[in-house]
Short mmCIF file of C-alpha atoms and ligand atoms in Angstrom, two decimals:
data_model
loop_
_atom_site.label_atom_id
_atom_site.label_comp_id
_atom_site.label_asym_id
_atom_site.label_seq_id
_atom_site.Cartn_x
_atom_site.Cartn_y
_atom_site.Cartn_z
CA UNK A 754 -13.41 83.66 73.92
CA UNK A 755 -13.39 85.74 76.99
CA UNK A 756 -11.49 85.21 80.18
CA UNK A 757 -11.61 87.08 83.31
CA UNK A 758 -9.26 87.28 86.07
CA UNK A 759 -10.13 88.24 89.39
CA UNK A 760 -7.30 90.08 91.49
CA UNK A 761 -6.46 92.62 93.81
CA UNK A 762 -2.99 94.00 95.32
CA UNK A 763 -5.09 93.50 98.67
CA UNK A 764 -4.79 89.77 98.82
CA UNK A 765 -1.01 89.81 99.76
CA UNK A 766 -1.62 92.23 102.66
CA UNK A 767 -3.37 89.60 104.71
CA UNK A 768 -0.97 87.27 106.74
CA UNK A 769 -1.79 84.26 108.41
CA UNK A 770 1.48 84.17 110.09
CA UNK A 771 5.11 83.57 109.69
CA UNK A 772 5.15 79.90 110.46
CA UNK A 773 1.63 79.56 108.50
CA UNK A 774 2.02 77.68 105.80
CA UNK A 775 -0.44 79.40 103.37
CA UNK A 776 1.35 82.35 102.19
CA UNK A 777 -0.68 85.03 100.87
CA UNK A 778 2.10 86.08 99.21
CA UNK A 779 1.87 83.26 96.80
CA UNK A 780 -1.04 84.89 95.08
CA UNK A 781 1.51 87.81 93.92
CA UNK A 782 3.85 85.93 92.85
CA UNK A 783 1.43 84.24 90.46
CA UNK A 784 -0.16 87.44 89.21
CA UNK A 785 3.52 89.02 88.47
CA UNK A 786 4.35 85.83 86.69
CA UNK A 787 1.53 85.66 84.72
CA UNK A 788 1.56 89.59 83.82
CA UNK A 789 5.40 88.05 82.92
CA UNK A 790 4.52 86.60 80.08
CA UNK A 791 1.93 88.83 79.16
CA UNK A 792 -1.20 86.85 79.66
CA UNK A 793 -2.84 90.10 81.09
CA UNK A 794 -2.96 91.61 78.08
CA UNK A 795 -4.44 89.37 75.64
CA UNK A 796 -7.24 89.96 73.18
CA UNK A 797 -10.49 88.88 75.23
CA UNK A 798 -8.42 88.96 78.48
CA UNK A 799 -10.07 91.43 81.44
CA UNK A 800 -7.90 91.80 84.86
CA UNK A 801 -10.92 92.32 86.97
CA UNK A 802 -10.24 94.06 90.42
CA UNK A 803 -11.40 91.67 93.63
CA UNK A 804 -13.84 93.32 95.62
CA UNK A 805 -15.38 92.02 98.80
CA UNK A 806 -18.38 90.34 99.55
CA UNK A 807 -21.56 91.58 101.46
CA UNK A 808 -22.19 89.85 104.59
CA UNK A 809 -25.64 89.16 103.38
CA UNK A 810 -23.25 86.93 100.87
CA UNK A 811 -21.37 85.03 103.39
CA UNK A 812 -24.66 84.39 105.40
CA UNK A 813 -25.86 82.48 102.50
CA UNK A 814 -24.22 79.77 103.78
CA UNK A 815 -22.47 80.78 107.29
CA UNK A 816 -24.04 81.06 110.92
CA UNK A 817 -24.54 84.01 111.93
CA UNK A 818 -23.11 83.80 115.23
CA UNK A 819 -19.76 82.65 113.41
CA UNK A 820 -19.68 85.48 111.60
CA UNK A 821 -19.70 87.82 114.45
CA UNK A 822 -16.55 85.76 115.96
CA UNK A 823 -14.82 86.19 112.42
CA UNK A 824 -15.48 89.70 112.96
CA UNK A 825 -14.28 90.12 116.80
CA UNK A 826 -11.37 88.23 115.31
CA UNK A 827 -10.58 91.20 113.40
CA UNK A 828 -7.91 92.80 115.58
CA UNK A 829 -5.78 90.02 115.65
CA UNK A 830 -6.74 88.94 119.76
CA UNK A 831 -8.83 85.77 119.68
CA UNK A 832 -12.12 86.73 121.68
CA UNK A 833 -13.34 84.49 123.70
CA UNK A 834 -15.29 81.25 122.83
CA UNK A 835 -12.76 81.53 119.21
CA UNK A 836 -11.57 77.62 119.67
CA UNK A 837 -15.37 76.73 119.55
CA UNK A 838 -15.35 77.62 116.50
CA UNK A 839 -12.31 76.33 115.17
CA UNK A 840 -10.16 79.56 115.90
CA UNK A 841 -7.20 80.04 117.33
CA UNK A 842 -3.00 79.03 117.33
CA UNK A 843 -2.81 76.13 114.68
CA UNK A 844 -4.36 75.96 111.09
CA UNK A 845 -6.97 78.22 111.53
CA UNK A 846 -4.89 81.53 113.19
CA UNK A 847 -6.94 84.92 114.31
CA UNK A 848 -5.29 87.40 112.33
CA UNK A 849 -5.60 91.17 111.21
CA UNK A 850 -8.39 91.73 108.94
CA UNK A 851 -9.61 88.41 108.93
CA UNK A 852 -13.31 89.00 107.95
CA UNK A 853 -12.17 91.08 105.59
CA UNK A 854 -9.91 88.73 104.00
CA UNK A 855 -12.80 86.60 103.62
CA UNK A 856 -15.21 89.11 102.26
CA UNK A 857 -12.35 89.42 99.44
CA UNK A 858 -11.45 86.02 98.59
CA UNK A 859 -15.45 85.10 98.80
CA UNK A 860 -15.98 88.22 96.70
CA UNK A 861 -14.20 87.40 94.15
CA UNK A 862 -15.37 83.85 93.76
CA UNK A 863 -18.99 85.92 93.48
CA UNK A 864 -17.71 88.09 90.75
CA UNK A 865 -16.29 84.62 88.93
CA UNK A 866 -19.69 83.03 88.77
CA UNK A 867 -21.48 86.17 88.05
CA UNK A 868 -19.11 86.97 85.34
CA UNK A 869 -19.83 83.67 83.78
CA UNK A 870 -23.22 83.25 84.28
CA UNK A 871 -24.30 86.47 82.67
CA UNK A 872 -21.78 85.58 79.84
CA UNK A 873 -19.50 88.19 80.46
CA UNK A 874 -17.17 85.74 80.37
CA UNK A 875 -16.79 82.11 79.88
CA UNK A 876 -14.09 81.58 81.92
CA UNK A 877 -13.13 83.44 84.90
CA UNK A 878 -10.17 82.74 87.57
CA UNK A 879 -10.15 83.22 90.80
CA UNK A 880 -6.98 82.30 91.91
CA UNK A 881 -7.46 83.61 95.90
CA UNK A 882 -10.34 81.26 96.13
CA UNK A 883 -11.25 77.23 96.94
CA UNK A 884 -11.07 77.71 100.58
CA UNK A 885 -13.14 74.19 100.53
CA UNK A 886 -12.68 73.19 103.85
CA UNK A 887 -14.81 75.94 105.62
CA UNK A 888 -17.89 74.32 107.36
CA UNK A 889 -21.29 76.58 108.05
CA UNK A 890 -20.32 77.37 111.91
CA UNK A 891 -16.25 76.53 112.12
CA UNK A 892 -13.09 77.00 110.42
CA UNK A 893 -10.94 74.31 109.36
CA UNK A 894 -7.85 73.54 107.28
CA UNK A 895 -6.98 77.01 106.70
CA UNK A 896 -10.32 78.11 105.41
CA UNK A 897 -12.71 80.61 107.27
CA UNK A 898 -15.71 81.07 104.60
CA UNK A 899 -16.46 78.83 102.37
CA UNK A 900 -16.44 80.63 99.19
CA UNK A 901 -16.97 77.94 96.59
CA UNK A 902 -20.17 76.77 98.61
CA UNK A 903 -21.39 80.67 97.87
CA UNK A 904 -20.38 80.78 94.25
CA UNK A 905 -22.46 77.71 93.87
CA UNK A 906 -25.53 79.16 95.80
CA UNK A 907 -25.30 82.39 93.75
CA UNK A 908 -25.74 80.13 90.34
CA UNK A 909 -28.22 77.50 92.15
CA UNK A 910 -30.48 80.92 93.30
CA UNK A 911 -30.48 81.45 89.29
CA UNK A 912 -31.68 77.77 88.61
CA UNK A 913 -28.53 76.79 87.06
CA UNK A 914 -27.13 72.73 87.27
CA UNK A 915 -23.52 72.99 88.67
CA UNK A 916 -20.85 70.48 88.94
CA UNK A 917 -18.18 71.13 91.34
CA UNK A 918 -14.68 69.48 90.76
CA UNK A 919 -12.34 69.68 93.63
CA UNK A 920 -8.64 68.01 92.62
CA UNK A 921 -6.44 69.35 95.55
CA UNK A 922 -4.48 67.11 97.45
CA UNK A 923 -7.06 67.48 100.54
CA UNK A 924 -10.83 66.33 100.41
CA UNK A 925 -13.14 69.25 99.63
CA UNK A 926 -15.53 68.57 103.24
CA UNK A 927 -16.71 71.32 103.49
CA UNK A 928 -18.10 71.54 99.76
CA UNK A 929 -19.34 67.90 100.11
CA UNK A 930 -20.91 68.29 103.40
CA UNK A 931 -23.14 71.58 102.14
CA UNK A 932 -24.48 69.62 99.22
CA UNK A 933 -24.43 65.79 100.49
CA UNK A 934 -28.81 66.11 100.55
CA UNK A 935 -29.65 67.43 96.62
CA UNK A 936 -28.88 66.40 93.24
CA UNK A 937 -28.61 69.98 92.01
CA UNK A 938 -24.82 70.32 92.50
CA UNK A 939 -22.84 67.55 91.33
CA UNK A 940 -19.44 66.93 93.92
CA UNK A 941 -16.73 65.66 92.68
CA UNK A 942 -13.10 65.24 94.87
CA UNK A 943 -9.97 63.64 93.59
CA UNK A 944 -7.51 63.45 96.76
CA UNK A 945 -5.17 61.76 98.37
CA UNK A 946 -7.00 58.93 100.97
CA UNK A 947 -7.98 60.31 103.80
CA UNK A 948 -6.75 57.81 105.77
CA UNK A 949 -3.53 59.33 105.56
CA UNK A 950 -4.40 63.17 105.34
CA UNK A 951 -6.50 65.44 107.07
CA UNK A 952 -9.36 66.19 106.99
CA UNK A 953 -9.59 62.23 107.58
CA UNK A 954 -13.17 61.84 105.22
CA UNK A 955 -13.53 61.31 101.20
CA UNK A 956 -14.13 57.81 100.99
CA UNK A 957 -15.65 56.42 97.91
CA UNK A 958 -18.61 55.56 100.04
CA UNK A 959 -19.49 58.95 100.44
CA UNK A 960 -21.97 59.62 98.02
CA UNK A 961 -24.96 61.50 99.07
CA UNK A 962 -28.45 60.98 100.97
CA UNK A 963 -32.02 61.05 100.44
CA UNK A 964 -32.47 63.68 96.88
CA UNK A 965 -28.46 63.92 96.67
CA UNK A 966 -27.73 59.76 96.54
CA UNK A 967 -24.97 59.63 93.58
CA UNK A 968 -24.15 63.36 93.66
CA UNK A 969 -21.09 63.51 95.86
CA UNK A 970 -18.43 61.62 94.27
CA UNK A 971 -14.97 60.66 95.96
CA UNK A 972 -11.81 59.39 94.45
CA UNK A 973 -9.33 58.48 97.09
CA UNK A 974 -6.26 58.37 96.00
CA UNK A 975 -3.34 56.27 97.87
CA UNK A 976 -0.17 58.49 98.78
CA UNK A 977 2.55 58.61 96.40
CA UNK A 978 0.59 58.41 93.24
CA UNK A 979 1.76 59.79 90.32
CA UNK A 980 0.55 61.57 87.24
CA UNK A 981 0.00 58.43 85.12
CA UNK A 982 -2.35 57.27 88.18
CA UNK A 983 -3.78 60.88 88.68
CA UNK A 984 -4.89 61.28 84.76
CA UNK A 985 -5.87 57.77 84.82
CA UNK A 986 -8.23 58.62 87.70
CA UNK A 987 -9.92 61.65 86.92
CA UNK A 988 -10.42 60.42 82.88
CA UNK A 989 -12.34 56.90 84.26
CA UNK A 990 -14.74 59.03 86.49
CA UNK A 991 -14.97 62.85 86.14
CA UNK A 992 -15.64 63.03 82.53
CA UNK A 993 -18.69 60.16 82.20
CA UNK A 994 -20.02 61.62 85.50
CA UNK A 995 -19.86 65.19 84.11
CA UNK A 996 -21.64 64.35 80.53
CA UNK A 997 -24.66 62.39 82.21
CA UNK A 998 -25.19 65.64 84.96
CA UNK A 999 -25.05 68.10 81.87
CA UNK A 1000 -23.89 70.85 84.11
CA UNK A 1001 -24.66 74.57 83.17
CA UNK A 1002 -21.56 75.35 84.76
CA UNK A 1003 -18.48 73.70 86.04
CA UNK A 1004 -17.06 75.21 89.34
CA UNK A 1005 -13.26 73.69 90.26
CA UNK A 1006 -11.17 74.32 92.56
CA UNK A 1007 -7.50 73.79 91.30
CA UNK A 1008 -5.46 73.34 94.63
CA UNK A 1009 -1.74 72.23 93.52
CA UNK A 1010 -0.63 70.97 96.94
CA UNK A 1011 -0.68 67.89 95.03
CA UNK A 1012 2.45 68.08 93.62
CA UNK A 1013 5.55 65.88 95.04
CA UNK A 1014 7.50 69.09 95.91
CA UNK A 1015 4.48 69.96 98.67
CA UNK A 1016 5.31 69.91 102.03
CA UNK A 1017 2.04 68.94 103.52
CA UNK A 1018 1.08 65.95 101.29
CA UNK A 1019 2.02 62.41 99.92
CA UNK A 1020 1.37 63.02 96.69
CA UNK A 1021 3.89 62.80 93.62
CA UNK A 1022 2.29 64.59 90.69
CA UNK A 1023 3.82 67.34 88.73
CA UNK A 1024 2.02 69.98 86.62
CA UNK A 1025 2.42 67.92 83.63
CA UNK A 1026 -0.49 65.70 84.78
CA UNK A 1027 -1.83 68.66 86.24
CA UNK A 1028 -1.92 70.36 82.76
CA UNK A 1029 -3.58 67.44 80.98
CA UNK A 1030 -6.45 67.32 84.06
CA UNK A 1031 -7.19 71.13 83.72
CA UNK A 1032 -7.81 70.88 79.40
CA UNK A 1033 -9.84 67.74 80.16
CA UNK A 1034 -11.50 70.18 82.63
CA UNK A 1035 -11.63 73.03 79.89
CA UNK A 1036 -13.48 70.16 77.45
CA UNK A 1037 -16.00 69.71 79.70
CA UNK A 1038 -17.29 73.02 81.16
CA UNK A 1039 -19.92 74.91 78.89
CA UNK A 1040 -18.97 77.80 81.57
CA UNK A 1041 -15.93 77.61 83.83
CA UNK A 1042 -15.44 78.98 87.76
CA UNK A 1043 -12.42 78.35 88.55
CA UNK A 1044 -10.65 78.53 91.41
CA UNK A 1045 -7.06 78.67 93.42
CA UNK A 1046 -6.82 76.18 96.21
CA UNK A 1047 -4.14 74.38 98.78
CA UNK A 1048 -0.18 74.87 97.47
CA UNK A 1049 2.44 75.55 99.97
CA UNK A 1050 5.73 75.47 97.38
CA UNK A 1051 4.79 78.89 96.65
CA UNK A 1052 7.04 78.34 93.17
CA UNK A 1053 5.12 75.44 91.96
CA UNK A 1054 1.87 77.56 92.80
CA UNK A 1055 2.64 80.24 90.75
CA UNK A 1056 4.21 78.19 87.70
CA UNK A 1057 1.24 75.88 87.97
CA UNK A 1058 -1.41 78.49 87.83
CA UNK A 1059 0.71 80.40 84.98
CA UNK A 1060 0.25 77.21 83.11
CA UNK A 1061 -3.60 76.86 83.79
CA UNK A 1062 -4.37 80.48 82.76
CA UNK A 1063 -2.49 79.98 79.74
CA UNK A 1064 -4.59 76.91 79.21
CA UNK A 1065 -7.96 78.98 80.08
CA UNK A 1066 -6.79 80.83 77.49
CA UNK A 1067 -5.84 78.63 74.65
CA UNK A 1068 -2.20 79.76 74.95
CA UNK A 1069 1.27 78.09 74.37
CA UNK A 1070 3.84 79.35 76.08
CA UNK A 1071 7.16 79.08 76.00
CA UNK A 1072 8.84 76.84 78.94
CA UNK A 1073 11.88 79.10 79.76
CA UNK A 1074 10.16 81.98 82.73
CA UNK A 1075 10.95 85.30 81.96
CA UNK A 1076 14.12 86.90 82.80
CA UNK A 1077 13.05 89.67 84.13
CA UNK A 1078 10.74 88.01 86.81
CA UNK A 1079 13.41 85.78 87.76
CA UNK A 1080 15.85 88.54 88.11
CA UNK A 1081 12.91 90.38 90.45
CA UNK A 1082 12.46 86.57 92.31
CA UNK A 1083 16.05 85.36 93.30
CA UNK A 1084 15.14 83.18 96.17
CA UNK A 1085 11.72 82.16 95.43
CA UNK A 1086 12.15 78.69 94.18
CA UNK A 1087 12.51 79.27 90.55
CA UNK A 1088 16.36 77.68 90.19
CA UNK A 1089 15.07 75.71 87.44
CA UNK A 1090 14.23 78.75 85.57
CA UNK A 1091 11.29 76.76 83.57
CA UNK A 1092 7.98 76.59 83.91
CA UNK A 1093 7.36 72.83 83.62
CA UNK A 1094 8.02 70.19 85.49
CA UNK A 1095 10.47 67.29 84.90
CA UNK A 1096 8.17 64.23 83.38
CA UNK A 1097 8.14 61.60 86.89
CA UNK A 1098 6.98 58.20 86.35
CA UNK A 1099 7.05 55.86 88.88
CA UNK A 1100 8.11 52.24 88.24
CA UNK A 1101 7.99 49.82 91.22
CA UNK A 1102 6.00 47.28 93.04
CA UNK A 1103 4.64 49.53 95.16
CA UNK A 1104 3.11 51.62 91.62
CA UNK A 1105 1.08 48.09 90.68
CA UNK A 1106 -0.83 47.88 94.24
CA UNK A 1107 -1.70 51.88 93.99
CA UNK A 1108 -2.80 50.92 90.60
CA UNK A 1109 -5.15 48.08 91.44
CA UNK A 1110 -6.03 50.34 94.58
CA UNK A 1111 -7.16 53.30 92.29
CA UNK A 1112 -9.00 50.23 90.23
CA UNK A 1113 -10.63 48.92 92.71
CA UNK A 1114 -11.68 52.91 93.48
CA UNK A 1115 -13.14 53.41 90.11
CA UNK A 1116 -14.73 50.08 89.96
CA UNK A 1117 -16.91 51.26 92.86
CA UNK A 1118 -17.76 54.42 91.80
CA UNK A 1119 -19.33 52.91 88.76
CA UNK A 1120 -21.12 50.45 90.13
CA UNK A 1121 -22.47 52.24 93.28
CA UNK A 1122 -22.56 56.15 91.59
CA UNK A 1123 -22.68 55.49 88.31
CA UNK A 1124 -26.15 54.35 87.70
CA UNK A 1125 -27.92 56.74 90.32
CA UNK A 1126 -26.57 60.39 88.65
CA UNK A 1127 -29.07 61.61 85.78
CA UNK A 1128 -29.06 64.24 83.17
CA UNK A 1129 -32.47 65.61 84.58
CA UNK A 1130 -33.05 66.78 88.25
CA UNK A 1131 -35.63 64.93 89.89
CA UNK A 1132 -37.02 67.56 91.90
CA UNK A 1133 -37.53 70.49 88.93
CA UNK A 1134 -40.07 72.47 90.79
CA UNK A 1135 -37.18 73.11 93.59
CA UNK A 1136 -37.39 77.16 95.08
CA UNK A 1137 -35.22 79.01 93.15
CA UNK A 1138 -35.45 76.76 89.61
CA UNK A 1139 -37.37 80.16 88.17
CA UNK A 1140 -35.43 80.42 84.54
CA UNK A 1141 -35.41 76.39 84.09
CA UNK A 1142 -39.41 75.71 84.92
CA UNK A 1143 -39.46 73.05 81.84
CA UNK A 1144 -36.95 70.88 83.38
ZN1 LIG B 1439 -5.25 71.13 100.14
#
């Protein structure tokens, strides 16, 4: 099988600041640790250089009066008006090379889905990527453009079915909110509630209007879950969901700020659940897109994507990290010099009313969402269905 990963020495050059949270950096560290233990160099295995994408791309999706702020943003000095937009000191900093940052990590989401629609490849990872919170004319939560959104519209523009699954610790809005009105992407986030997390939406009641009832799918989860409730979760709903929607491809986004070493969530699961989500994900994609996400332990970022790629790529490997990267990372976060995390199971009270929570959760879902998503789109002759006309 073929895999493709999307990267570029570029991506650490941007900077969002040194009290930012979202470290750029944490993309090189996972490159150099998966290069570590030589999953670079595998039979089938292309490193595929990250180049930007045309504005023409990002306009796909994006206002074009945004754009031209992202750009005046470009020097680092918020022009005026930037706060209407979302921009300024906060989550959403004006930094150097902003738009082009973007153009890169939207570029390389583009060169993921072309990859694997033209069956270059039938996996490709884009670990820069899943900025999900982005809306059409604002930033938010980090995220400028919206590259998943754009992926997706590059495959829909081909006629292709896709089903996006979104399990970072934050709601994918943005993603949900482009494709609430059509039953030609299927949305799927797994996250914790937002009634204790920003961005505050992600209900289970949030399932689509008019052509797109049923095809945005939300699984709150409360804070302090833990793998056993996380697995639980996504098996109950994302698989049965996927099979009847008979995707052509599966876009994720693979955030890992879910993890109970995280500083910005509530969260408790490790990347042992996380490992068992991603094959389940691997089962059920004819073609894959995947992409990076939230993650602000930069350790457990780059250990947890190490783990997916090797995954991607039908690869065991072995638990103790590489001596040589450790000896080039002393104060990264890697103390426990292995790649997987200890098993955590919670037992308490507090475990049984999260589990009747997450029950009462997936109970919903099937009742409400269940019945309403198809195998067949129900409007076939849609602009842009021009290599599926028999459907
Ligand atoms: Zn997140």
């Amino acid at each position: 099988m073929e895999t493709a990963f999307l990267y570029s020495d570029e991506f650490a050059k941007f900077d969002y600041g040194k009290t930012h949270p979202l470290k750029t950096f944490r993309l090189k560290l996972t490159y150099e640790l998966i290069n570590a233990y030589g999953l670079l160099s595998l039979p089938g295995t292309r490193c595929v250089e990250a180049k930007m994408a045309e504005e023409e791309d990002i306009l796909s999706f994006h206002d074009k009066d945004y754009i031209e702020i992202l750009r005046a943003s470009g020097r680092g000095i918020a022009p005026p008006g930037a706060s209407y937009f979302g921009l300024g000191p906060g989550d959403n900093p004006v930094f150097k090379g902003l738009l082009d940052w973007s153009k890169l990590v939207t570029g390389a989401s583009l060169q993921a889905a072309g990859m694997v629609d033209s069956g270059q490849a039938a996996i490709a990872f884009n670990i820069s990527g899943g900025l999900h919170h982005a809306m059409a004319e604002r930033a938010s939560g980090f995220c400028y453009v919206n590259d998943p959104v754009i992926a997706i519209m590059s495959l829909l523009k081909k006629g292709r079915r896709v089903a996006y699954v979104d399990i970072d610790a934050h709601h994918g809005d943005g993603v949900q909110e482009a494709f609430y009105g059509t039953d030609r992407v299927l949305t799927l986030s797994m996250h914790e509630t937002g009634k204790m997390l920003f961005p505050g939406t992600g209900f289970e009641n949030e399932t689509g209007e008019g052509e797109g009832k049923g095809y945005s799918v939300n699984v709150p989860m409360p804070p302090y879950s833990d793998d056993e409730l996380f697995v639980y979760a996504f098996t109950e709903v994302v698989p049965p969901l996927i099979r009847k929607f008979s995707p052509d491809v599966v876009v994720s986004q693979l955030g890992v700020d879910s993890f109970r070493s995280d500083p910005l969530t509530h969260l408790n699961y490790t990347n042992n659940g996380y490992c068992e989500v991603i094959k389940k994900i691997k089962e059920l994609s004819p073609k894959w897109v995947a992409l990076g996400g939230g993650g602000y332990d930069i350790a457990n970022v780059a250990k947890a994507w190490t783990l997916a790629w090797a995954i991607m790529n039908d690869r065991k490997i072995p638990d103790a990290i590489p001596e040589d990267f450790l000896s080039s990372h002393p104060r990264e976060g890697f103390e426990s010099k292995r790649l997987r995390d200890d098993l955590y199971r919670e037992e308490s009270r507090g475990k049984e009313m999260r589990r009747e929570e997450v029950k009462r959760v997936i109970d919903y879902i099937r009742e409400e969402v269940f019945p309403l998503v198809g195998d067949k789109p129900k409007n076939a002759v849609n602009v842009g269905h021009t290599e599926r006309k028999t459907l």
